[in-house]
XYZ file of N, CA and C in Angstrom:
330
model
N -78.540 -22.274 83.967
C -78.691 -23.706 83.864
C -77.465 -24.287 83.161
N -77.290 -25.427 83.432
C -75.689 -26.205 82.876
C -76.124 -27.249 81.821
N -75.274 -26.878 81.030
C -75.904 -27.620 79.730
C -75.155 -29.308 80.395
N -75.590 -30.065 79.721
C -75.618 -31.420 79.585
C -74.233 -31.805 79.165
N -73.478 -32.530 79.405
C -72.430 -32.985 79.207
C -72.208 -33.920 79.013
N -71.374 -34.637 77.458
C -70.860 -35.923 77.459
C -70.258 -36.686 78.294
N -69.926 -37.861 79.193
C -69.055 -37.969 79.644
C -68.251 -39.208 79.317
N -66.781 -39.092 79.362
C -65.944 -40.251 78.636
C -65.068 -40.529 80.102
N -64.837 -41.385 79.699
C -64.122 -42.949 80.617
C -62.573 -42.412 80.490
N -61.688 -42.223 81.630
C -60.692 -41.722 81.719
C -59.804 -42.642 82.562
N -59.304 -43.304 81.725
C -58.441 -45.183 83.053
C -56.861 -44.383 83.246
N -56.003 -43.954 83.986
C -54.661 -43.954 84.674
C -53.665 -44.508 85.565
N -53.039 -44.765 85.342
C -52.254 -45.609 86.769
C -51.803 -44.366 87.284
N -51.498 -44.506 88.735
C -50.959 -43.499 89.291
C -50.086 -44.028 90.555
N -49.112 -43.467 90.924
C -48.775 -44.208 91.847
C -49.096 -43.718 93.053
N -48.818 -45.325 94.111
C -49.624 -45.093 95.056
C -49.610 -44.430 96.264
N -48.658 -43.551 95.984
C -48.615 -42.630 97.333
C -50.052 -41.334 96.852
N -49.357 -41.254 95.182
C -50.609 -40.157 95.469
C -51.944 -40.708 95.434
N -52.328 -41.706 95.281
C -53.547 -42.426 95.305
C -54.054 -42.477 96.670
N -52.941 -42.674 97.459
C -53.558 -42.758 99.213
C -53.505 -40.991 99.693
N -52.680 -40.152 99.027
C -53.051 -38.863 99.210
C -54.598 -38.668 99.089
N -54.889 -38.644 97.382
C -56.505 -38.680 97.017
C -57.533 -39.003 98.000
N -56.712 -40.687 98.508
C -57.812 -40.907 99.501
C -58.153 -40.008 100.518
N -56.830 -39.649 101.360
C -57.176 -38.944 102.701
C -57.823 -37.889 102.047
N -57.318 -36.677 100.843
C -57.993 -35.759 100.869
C -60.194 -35.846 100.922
N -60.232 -36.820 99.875
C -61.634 -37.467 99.780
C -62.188 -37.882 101.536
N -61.402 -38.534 102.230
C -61.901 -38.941 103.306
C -61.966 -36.994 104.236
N -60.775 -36.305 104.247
C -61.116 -35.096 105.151
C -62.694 -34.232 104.589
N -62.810 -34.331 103.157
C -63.674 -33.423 102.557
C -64.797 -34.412 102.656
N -65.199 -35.523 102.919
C -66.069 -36.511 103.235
C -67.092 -36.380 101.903
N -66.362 -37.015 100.617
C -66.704 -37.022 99.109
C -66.061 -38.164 98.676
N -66.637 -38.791 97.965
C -65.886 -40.104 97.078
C -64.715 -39.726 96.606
N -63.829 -40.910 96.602
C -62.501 -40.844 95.713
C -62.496 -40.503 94.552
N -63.498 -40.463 93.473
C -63.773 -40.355 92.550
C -64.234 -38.952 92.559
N -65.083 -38.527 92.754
C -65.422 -37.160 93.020
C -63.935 -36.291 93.310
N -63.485 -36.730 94.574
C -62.125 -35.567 94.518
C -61.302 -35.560 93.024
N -60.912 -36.515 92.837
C -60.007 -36.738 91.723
C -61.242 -36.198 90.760
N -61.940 -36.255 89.975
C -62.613 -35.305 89.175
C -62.098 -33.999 89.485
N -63.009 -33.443 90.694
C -62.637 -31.900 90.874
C -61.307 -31.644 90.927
N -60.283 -32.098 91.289
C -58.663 -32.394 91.148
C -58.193 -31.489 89.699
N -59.084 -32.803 89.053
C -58.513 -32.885 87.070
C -59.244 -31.228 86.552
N -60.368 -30.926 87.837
C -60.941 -29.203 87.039
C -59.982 -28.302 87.194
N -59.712 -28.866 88.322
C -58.280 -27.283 88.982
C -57.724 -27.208 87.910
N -56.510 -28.534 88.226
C -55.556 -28.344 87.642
C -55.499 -28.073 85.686
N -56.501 -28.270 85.466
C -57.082 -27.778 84.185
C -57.271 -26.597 84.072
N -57.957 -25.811 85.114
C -58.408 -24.706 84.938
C -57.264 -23.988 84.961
N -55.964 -24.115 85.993
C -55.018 -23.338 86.271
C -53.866 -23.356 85.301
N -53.579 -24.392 84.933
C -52.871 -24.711 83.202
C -53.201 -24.031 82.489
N -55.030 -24.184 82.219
C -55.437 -22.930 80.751
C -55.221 -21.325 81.175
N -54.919 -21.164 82.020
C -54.661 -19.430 83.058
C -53.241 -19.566 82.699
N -52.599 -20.273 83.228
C -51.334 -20.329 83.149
C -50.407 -20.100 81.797
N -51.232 -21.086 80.960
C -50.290 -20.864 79.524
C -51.131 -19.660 79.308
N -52.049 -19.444 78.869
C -52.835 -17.634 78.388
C -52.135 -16.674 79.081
N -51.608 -16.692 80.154
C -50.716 -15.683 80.558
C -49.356 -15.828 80.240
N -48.858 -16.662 79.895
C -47.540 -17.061 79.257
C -47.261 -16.586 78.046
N -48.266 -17.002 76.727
C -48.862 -16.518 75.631
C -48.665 -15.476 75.401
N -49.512 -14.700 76.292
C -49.690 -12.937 76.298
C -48.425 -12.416 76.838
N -47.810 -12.750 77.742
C -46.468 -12.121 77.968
C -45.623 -12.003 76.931
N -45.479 -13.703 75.786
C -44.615 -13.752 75.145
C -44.701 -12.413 73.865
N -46.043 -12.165 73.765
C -46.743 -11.242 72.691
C -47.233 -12.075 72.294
N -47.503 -13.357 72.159
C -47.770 -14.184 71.134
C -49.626 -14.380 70.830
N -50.135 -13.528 71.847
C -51.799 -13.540 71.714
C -52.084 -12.071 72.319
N -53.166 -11.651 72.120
C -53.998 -10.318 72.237
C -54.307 -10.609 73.660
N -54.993 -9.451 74.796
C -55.393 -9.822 75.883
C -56.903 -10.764 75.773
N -57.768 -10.653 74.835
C -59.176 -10.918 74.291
C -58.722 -12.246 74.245
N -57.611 -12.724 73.250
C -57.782 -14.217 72.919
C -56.937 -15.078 74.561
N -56.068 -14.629 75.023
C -55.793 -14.982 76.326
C -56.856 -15.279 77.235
N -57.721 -14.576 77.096
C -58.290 -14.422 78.144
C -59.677 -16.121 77.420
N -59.725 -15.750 76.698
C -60.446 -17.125 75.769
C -59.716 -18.347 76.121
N -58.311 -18.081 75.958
C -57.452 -19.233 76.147
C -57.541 -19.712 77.436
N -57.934 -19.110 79.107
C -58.169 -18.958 79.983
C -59.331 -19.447 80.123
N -60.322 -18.937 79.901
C -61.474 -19.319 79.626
C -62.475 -18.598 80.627
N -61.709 -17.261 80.542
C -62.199 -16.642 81.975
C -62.761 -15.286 80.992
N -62.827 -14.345 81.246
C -63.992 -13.004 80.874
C -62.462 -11.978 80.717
N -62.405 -11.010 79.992
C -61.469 -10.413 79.810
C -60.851 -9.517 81.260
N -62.159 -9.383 82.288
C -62.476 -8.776 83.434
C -61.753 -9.633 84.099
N -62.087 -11.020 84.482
C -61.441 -11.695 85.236
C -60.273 -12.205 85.225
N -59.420 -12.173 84.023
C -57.830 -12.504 84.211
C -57.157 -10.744 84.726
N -57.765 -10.275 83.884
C -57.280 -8.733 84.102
C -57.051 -8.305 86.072
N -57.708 -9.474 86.469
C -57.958 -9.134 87.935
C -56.821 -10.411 88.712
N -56.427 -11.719 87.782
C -55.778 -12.883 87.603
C -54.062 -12.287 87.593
N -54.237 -11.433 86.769
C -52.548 -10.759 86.555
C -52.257 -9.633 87.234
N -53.757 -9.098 88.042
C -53.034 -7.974 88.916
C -52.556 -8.503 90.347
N -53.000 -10.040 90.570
C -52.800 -10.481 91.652
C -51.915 -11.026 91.534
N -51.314 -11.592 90.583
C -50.105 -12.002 89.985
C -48.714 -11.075 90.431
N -49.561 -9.717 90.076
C -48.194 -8.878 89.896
C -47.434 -8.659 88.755
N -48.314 -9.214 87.436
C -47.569 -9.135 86.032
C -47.712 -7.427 85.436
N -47.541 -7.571 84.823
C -47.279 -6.598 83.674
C -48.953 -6.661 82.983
N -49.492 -5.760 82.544
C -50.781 -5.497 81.474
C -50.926 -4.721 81.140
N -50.010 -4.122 80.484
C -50.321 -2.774 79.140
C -51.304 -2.538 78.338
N -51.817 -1.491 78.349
C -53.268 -1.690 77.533
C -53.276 -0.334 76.626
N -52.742 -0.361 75.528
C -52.752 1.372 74.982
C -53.717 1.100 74.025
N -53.944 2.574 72.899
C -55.424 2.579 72.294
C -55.609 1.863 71.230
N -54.389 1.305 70.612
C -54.766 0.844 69.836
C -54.770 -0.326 70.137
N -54.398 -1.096 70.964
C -54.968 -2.520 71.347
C -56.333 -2.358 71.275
N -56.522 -1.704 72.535
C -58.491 -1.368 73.064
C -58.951 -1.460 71.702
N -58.834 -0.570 70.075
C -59.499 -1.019 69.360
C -59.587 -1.925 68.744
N -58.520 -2.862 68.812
C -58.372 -4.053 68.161
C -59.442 -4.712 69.635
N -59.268 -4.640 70.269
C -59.974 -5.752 71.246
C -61.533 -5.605 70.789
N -62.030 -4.043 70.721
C -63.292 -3.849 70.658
C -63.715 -4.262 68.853
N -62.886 -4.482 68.297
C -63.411 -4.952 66.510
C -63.535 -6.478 67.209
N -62.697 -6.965 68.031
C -63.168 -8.329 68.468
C -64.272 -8.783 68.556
N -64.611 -7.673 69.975
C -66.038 -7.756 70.393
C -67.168 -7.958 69.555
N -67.204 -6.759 69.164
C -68.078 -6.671 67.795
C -68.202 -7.812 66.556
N -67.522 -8.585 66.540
C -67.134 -9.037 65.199
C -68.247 -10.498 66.226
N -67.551 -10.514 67.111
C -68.146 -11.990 67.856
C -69.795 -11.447 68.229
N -69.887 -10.347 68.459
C -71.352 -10.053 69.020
C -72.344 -10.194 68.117
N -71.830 -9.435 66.345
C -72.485 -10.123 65.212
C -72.848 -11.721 64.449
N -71.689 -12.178 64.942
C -71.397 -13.793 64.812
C -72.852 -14.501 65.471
N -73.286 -13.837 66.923
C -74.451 -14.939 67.790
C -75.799 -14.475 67.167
């Protein structure tokens, strides 16, 4: 079940080529203008937070656990994100135990 969500008022100008883009796409997918541009703002949200978490983690600058948070995806599912990628994901033992004190630490936390 999906929890309940605030929702806030989001005003932009945009110009109007991509505005008549929006439209046609809304008119081929036969969904309000409003509706596309919502689902629009999820992508490109979603693919930004993937994007920098893999940026992050390349730089060293985060663990695969918190990347994958930063992502907002399951440690499983970027791991599957960067093999399609074609990146790099080193995983030796002592990461794994740092990842798994993670686990643990958050599993006691709920």
């Amino acid at each position: 079940m999906r929890e309940q969500q605030t929702l806030i008022q989001l005003n932009l100008r945009i110009p109007d080529t991509l505005a008549h883009q929006l439209e046609e796409l809304a008119e081929a997918e036969h969904i309000a203008k409003i509706d596309m541009a919502r689902q629009l703002l999820w992508e490109g949200v979603t693919r930004r937070r993937q994007e920098l978490a893999l940026r992050l983690y390349s730089a060293g600058q985060v663990s695969k656990s918190r990347a994958a948070e930063l992502a907002g995806l399951s440690l499983w599912e970027l791991t599957e994100i960067v093999a399609q990628k074609g990146l790099r994901w080193d995983y030796d033992i002592e990461e794994a135990k740092q990842e798994m004190a993670t686990v643990v630490a958050h599993t006691k936390e709920s």
